[in-house]
CSV table of C-alpha atoms and ligand atoms in Angstrom, one decimal:
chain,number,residue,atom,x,y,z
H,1,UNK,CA,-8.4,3.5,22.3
H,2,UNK,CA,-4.6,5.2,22.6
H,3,UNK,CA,-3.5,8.3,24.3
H,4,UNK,CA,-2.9,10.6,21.3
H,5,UNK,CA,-0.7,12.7,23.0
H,6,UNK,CA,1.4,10.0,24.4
H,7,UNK,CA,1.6,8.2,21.0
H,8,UNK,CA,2.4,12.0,18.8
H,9,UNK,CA,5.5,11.5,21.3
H,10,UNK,CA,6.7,9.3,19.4
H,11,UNK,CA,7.7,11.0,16.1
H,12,UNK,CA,9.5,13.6,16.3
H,13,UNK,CA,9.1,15.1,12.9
H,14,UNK,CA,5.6,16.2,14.3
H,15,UNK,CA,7.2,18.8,16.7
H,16,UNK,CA,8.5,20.5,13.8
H,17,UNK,CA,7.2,23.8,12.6
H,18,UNK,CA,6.8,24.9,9.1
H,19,UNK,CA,7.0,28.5,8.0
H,20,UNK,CA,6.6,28.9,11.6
H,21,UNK,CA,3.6,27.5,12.2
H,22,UNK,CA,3.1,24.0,13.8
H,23,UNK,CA,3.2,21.1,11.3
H,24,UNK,CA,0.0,19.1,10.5
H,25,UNK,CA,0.9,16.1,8.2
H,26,UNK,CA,-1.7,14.8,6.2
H,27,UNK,CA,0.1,13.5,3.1
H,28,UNK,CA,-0.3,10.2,5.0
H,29,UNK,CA,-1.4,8.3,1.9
H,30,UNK,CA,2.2,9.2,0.3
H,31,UNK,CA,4.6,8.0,2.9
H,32,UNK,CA,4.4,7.8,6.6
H,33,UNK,CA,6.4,9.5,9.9
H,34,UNK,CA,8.2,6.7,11.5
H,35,UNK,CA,8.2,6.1,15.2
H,36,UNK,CA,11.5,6.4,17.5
H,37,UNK,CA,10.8,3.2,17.7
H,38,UNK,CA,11.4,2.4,14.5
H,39,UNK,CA,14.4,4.9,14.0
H,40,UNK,CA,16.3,3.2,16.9
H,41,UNK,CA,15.9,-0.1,16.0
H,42,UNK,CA,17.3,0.1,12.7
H,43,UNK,CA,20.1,2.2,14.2
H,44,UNK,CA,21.0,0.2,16.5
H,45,UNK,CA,20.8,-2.8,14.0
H,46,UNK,CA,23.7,-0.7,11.9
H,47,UNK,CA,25.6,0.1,15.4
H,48,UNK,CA,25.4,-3.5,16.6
H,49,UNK,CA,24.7,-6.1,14.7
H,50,UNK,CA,25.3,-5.3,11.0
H,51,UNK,CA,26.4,-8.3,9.0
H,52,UNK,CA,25.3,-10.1,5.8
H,53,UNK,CA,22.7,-12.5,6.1
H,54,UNK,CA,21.7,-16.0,5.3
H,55,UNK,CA,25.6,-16.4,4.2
H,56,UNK,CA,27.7,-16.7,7.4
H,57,UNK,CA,28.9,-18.7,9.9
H,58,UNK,CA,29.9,-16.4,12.2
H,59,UNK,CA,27.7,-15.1,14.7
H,60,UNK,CA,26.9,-11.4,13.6
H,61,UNK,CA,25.6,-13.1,10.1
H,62,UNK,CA,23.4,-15.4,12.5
H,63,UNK,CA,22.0,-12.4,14.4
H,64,UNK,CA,21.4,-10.3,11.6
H,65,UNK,CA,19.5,-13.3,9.8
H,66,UNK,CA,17.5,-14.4,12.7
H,67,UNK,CA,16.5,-10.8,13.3
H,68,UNK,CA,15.6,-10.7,8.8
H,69,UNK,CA,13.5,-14.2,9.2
H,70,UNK,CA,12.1,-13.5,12.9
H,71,UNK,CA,10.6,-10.1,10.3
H,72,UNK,CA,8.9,-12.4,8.1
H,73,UNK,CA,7.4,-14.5,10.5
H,74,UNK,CA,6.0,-11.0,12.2
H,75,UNK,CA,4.3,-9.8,8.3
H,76,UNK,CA,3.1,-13.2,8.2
H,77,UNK,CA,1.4,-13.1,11.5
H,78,UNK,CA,0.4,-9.4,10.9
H,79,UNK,CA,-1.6,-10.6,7.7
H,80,UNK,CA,-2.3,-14.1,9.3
H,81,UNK,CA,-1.4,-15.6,6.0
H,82,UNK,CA,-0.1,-19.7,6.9
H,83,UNK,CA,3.4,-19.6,6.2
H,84,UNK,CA,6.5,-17.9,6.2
H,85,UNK,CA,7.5,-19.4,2.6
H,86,UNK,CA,4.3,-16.9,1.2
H,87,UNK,CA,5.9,-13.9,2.4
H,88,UNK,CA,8.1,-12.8,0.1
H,89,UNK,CA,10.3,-9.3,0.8
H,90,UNK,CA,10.5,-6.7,-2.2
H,91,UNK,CA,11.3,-3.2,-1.8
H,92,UNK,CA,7.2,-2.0,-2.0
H,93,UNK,CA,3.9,-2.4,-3.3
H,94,UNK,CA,5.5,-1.4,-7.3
H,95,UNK,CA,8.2,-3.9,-7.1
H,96,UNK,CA,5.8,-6.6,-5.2
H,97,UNK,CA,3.5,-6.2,-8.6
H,98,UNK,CA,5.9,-5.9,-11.0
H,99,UNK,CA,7.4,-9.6,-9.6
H,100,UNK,CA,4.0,-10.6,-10.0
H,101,UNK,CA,3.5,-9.5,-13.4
H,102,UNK,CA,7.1,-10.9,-15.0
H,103,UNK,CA,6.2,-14.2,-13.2
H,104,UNK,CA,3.2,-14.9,-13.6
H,105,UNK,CA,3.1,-13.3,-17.0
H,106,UNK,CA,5.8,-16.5,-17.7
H,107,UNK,CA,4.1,-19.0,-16.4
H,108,UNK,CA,-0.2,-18.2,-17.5
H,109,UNK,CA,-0.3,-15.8,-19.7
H,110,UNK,CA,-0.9,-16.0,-23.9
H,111,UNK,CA,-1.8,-14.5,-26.6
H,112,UNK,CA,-5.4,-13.5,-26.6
H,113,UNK,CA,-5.9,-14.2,-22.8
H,114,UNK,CA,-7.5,-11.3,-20.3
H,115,UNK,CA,-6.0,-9.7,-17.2
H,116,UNK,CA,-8.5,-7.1,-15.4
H,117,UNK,CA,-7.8,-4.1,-13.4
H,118,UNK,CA,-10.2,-1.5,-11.9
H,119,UNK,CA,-10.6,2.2,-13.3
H,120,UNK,CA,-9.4,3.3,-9.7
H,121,UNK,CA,-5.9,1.9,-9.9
H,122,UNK,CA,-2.9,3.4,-9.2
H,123,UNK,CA,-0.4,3.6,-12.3
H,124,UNK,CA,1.7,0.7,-10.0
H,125,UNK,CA,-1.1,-1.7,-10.6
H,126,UNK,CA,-1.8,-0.7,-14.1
H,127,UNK,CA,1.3,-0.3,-15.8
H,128,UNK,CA,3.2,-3.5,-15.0
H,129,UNK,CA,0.1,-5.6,-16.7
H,130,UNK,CA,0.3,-3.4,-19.5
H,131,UNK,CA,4.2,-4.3,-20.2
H,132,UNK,CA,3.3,-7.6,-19.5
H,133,UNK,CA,0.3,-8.3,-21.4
H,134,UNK,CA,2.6,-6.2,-24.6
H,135,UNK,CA,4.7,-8.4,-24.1
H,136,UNK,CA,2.2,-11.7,-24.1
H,137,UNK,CA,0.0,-10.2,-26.3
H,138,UNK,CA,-2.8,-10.2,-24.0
H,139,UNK,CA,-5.6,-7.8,-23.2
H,140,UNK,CA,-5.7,-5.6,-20.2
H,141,UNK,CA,-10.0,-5.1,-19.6
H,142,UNK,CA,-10.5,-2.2,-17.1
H,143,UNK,CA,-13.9,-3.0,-14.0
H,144,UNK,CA,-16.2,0.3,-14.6
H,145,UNK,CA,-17.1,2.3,-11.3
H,146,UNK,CA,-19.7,4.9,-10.5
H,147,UNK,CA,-19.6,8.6,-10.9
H,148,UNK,CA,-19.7,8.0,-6.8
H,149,UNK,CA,-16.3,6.1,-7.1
H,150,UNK,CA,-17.6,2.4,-6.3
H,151,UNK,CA,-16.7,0.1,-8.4
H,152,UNK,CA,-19.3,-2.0,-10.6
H,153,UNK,CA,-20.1,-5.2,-9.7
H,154,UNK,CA,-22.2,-6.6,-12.1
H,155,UNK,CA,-19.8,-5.2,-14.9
H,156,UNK,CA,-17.5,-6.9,-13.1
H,157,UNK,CA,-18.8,-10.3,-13.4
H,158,UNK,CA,-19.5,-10.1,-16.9
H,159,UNK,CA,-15.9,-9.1,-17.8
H,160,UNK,CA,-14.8,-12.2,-16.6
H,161,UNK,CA,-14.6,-14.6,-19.5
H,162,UNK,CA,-12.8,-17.8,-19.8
H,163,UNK,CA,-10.0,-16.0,-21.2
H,164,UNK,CA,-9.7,-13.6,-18.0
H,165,UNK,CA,-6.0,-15.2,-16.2
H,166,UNK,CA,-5.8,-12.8,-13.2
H,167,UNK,CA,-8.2,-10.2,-11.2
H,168,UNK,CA,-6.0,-7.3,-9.7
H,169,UNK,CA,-7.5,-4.7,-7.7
H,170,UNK,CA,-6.9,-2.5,-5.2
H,171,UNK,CA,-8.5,-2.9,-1.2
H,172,UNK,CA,-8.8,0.9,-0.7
H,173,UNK,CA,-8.4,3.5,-3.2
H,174,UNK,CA,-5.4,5.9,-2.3
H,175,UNK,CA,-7.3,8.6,-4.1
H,176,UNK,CA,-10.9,8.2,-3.3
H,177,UNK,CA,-10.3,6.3,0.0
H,178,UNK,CA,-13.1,3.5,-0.8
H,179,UNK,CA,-13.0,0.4,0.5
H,180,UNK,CA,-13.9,-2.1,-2.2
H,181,UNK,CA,-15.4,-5.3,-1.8
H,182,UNK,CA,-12.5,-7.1,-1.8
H,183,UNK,CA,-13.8,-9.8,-0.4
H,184,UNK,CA,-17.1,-10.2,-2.5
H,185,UNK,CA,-14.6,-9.8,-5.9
H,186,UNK,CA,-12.4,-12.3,-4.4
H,187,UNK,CA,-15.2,-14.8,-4.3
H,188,UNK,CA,-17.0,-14.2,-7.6
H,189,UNK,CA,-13.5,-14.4,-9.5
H,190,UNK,CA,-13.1,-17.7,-8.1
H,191,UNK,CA,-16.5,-18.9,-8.8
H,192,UNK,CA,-14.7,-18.6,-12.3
H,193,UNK,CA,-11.5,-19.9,-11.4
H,194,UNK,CA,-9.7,-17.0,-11.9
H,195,UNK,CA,-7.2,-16.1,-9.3
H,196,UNK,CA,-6.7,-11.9,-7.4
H,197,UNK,CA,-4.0,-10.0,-6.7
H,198,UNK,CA,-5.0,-7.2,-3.6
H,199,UNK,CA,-2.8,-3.9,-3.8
H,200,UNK,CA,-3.2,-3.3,0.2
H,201,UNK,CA,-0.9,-0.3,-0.1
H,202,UNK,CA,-3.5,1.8,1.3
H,203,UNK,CA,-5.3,-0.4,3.4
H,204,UNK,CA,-2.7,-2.7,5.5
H,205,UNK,CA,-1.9,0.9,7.4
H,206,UNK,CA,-6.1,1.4,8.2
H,207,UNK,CA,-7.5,-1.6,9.0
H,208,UNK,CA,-6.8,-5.6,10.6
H,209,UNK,CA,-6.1,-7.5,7.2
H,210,UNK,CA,-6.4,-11.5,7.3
H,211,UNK,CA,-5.2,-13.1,3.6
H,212,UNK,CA,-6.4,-16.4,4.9
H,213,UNK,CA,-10.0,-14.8,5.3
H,214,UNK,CA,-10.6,-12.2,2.2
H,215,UNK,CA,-9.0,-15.7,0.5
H,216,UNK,CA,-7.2,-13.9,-2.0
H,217,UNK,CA,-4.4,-15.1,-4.0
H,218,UNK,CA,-1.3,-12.1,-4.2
H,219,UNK,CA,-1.5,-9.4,-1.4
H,220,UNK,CA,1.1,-6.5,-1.6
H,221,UNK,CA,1.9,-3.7,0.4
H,222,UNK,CA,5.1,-1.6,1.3
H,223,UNK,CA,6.6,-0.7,4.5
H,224,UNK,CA,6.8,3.2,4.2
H,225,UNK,CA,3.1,3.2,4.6
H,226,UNK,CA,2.5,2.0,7.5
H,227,UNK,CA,5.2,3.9,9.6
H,228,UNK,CA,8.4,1.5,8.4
H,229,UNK,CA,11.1,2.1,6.3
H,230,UNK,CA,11.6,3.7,2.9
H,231,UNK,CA,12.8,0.5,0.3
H,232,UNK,CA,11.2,-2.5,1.8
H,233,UNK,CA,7.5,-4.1,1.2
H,234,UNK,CA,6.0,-7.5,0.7
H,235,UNK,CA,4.3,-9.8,-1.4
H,236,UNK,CA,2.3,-12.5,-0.3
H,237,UNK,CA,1.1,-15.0,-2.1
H,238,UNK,CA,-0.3,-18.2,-1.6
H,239,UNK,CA,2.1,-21.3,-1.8
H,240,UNK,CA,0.4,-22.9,-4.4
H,241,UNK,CA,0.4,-20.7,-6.7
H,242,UNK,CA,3.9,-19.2,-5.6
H,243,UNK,CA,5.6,-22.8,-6.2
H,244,UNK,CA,4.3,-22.5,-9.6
H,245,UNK,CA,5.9,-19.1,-10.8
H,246,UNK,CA,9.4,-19.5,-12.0
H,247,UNK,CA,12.0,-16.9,-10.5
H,248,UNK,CA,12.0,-13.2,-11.4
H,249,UNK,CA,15.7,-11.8,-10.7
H,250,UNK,CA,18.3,-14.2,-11.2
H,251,UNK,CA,21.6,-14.1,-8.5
H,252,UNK,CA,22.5,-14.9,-5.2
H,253,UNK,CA,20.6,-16.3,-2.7
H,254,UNK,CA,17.4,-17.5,-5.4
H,255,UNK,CA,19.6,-20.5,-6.2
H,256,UNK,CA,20.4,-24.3,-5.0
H,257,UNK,CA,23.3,-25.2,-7.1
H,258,UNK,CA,25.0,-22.9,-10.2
H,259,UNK,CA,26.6,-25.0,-12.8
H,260,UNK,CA,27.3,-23.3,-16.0
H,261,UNK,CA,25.1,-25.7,-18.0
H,262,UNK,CA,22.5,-25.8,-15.5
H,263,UNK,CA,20.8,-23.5,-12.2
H,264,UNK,CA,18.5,-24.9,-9.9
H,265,UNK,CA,16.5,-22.7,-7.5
H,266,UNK,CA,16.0,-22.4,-3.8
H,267,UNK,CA,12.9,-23.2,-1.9
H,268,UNK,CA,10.0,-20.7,-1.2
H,269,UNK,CA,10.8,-17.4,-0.2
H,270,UNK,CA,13.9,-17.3,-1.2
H,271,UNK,CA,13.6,-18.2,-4.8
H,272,UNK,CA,12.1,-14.9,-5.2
H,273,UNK,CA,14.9,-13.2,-3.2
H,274,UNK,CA,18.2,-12.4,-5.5
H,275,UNK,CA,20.5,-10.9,-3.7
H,276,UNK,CA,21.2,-9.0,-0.3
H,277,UNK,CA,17.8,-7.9,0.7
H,278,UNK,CA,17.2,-5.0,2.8
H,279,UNK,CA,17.5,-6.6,6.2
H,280,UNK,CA,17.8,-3.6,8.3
H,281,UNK,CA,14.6,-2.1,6.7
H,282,UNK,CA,12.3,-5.9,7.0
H,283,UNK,CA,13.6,-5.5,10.8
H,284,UNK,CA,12.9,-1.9,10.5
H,285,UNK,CA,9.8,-2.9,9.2
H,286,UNK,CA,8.8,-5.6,12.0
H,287,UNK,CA,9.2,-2.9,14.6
H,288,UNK,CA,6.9,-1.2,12.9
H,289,UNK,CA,4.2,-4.0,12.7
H,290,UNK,CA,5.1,-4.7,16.4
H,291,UNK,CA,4.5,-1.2,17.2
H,292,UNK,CA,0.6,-0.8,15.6
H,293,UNK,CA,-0.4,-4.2,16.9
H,294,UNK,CA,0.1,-2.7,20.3
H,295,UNK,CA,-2.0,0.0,19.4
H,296,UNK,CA,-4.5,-2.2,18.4
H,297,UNK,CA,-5.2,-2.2,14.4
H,298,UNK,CA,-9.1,-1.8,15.5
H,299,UNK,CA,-7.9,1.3,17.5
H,300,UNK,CA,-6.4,2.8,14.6
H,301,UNK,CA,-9.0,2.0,12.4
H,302,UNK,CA,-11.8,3.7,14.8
H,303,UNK,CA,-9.9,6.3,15.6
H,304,UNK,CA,-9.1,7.0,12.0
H,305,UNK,CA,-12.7,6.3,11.0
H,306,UNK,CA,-13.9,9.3,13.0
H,307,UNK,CA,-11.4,11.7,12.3
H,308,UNK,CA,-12.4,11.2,8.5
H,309,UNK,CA,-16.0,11.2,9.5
H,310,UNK,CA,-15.7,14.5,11.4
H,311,UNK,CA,-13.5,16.4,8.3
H,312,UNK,CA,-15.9,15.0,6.1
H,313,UNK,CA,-18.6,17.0,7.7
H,314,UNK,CA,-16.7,20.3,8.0
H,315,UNK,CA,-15.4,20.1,5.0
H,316,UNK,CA,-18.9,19.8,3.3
H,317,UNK,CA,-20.2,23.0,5.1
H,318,UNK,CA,-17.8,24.8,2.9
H,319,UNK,CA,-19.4,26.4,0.4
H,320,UNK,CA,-18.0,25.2,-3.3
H,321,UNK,CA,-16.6,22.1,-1.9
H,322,UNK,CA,-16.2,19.1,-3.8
H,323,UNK,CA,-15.8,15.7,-2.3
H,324,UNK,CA,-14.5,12.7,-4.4
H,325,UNK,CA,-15.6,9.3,-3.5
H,326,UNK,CA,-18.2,7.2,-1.8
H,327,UNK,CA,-19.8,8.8,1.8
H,328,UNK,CA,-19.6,5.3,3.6
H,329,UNK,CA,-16.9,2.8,3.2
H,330,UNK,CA,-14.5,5.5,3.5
H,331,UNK,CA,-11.5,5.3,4.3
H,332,UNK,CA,-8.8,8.0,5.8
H,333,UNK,CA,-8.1,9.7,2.6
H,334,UNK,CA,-10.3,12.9,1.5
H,335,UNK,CA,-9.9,13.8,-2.2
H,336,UNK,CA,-11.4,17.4,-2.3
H,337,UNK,CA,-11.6,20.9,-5.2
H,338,UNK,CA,-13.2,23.9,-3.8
H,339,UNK,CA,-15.0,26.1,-6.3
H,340,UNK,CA,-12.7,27.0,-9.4
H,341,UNK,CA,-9.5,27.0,-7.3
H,342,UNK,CA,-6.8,24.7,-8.7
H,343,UNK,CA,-5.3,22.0,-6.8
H,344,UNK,CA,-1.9,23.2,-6.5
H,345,UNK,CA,-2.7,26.6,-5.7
H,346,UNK,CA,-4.5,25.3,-2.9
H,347,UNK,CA,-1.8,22.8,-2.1
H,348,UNK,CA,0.9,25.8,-2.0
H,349,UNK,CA,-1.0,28.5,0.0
H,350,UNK,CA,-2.2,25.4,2.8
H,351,UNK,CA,1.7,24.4,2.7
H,352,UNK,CA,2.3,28.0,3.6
H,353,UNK,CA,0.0,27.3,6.9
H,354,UNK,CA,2.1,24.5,7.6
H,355,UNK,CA,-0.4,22.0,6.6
H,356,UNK,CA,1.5,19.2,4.0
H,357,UNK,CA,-1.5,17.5,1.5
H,358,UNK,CA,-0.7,16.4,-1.7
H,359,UNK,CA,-2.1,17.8,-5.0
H,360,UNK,CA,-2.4,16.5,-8.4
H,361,UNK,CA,-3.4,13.5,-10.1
H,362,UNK,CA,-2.0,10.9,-7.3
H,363,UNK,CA,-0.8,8.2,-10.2
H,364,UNK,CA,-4.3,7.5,-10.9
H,365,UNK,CA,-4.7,9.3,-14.4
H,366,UNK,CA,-6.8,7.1,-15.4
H,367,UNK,CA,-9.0,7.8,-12.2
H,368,UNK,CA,-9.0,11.6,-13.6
H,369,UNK,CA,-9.6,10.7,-16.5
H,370,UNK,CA,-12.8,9.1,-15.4
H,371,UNK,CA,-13.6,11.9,-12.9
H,372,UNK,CA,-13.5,14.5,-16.2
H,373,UNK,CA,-10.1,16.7,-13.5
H,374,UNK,CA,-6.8,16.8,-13.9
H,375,UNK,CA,-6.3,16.3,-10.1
H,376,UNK,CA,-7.6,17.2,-6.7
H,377,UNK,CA,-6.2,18.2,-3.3
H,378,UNK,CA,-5.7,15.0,-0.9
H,379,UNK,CA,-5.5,14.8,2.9
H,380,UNK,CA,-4.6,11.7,4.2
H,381,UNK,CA,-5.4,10.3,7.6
H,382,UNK,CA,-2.6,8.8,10.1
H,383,UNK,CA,-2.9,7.1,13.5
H,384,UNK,CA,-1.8,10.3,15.3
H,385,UNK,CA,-4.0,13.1,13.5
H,386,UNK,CA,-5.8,14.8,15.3
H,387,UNK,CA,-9.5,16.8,15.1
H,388,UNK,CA,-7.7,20.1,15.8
H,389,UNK,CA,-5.2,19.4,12.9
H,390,UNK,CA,-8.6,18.7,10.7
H,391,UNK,CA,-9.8,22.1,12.5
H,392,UNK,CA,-6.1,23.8,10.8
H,393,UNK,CA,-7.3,22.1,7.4
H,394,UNK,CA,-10.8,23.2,7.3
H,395,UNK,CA,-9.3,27.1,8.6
H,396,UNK,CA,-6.7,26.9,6.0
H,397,UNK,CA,-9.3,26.0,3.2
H,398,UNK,CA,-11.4,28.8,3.9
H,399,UNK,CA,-8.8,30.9,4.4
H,400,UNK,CA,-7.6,30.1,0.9
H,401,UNK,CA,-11.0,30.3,0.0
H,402,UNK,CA,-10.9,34.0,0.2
H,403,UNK,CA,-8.2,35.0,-1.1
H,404,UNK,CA,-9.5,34.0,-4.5
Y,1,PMP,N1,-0.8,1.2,-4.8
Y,1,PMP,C1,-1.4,2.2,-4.1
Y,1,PMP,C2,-2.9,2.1,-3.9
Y,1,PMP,C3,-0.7,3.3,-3.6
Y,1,PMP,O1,-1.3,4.2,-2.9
Y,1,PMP,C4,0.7,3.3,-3.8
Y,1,PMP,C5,1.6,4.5,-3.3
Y,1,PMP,N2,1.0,5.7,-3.4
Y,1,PMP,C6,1.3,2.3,-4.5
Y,1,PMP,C7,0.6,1.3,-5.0
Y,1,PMP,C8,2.8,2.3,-4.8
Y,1,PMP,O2,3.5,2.1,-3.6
Y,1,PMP,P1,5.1,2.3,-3.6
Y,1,PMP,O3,5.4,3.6,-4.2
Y,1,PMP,O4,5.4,2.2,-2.1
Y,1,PMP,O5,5.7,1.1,-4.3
């Protein structure tokens, strides 16, 4: 385990107060606090180094470009996936899937074929099939889950027909913080061939992730998340399939050789890299990878584990209380309603205690829809929360509580 104390040293932001009273972050789920760390990297990258990359001779261009590519060898280490040519740099999960979708919309997808997405999506792994199978003329077919929030499995494997082209699902909910069986849906869509995309948005931050072992076939995740930068995330995908896909944006950088009657493109990543990435932010980002690995990811995931475990239970003593999503496999996001009080007037008066959750539907309406609410009240779970800030939550609840 970590020293808490030690590690809340780190950010900053957490010293602040709100309304006067001492800030306890728990819209974790939404974006996350970045680490000095972090801060002074990118700072200092901006101070120091600065230069374009991948395009110069000179020797600021060659730091600033080993610093970007020593960044993608530390994601592809962090999610132990084989190469550095299946890491591919996007600016977050939304932009990692909507890559996805264009491409590989191009390359498999026809009329009357079958994508399938789970009823717990968020609208960034919904929408972006939707467009694309509009487009292709294709049929987006939705995995059922229980009232509990666990998906269905044997549903599942009946959906998937010889017209199904691509599983996409997410690892852990962001609103009702399951953990699916990724690896289990991995394995039965392959028994059919068909290959899976993993939105790992709200699991890379929680929990050791290894490509190579859950075997699946697109991974995505953005940097914000997990204590990096704003504007930079990743896809991952596995070579095979990735030297299959033709381009998505076309300009600098994603080509060999422009000649107006013909373009050919660069090797893996790059082909899926137009343009000046965010270099600052993937460095930005490796800090940030660097910085949880020395917390130890099983660290964070235990320590996380029984912080949820232990608001779980003193959230259910109060009375009213409504808790969304399975009891087990649960990860560090708590989707809550308490009697008849809406979401954002609980949201507002606990903001007013200094404690930040988010309210509403979380991009998930079809989740809500599902659920029969129009939102809830989520607190999210980071590696430096700590029981007394659950203690603030579970106060401020019941302090709301009466006021109504
Ligand atoms: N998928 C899930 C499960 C998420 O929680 C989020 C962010 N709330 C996203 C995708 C989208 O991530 P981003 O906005 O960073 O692209």
């Amino acid at each position: 385990m970590y020293d808490i104390n030690k590690v809340r040293e780190d950010f900053p932001i957490l010293q602040r107060e709100i309304y006067g009273k001492p800030l306890v972050y728990l819209d974790n789920g939404a974006t996350t606090q970045k680490p000095r760390q972090v801060v002074e990297a990118m700072v200092d990258e901006y101070y120091n180094v600065n230069a374009n990359v991948h395009r110069g001779v000179h020797f600021l261009s060659q730091q600033a470009t080993d610093l970007h590519e020593a960044s993608r060898e530390t994601v592809r280490r962090f999610i132990h996936a084989r190469s550095t040519s299946e890491i591919l740099f996007t600016r977050g999960t939304t932009e990692s899937i909507n890559l996805l979708a264009f491409t590989f919309g191009e390359a498999f997808v026809r009329q009357g074929d079958e994508i399938l997405v789970s009823t717990m999506e968020h609208h960034s792994n919904i929408v972006p099939w939707q467009m694309m199978c509009e487009r292709k003329g294709a049929t987006l077919k939705v995995i059922p889950m229980t009232d509990n929030g666990e998906l269905q499995m044997e549903a599942y494997e009946e959906l998937l027909t010889e017209r199904t082209r691509l599983v996409c699902c997410t690892h852990v909910s962001n609103v009702l913080g399951t953990i699916n069986p990724v690896a289990d849906i991995i394995r039965i869509a392959h028994q059919h061939g068909v290959p899976v995309l993993i939105d790992g948005a709200q699991s890379v931050p929680h929990m050791p992730v290894d490509v190579q072992v859950l075997d699946c076939d697109f991974f995505a995740f953005s940097g914000h998340k997990i204590y990096g930068p704003t504007g930079v995330g990743v896809l991952y995908g596995k070579e095979s399939w990735l030297e299959k896909l033709p381009p998505y944006q076309g300009g600098g950088e994603m080509i060999k050789t422009v000649k107006f009657e013909k373009t050919t493109y660069n090797e893996l990543p790059y082909k899926f890299e137009a343009g000046t990435p965010d270099y600052v932010a993937t460095h930005g980002l490796a800090v940030a990878l660097d910085y949880v690995t020395a917390l130890g990811m099983e660290n964070i995931f235990a320590h996380e584990q029984q912080l949820t475990l232990y608001a779980m239970q003193q959230m259910q003593q109060i009375e009213g209380m409504r808790i969304f999503g399975p009891a087990d496999h649960h990860d560090a996001v708590i989707s809550f309603l308490v009697g008849n009080i809406h979401h954002l007037d609980m949201g507002t008066l606990l903001d007013r205690l200094g404690i930040a959750v988010r309210t509403g539907h979380h991009c998930a309406e079809p989740l809500m829809h599902r659920l029969g609410i129009e939102g809830t009240v989520r607190a999210s779970f980071a590696l430096y929360n700590t029981t007394d800030e659950v203690d603030a939550l579970v106060a401020g609840i019941r302090r709301v509580q009466k006021m109504f």
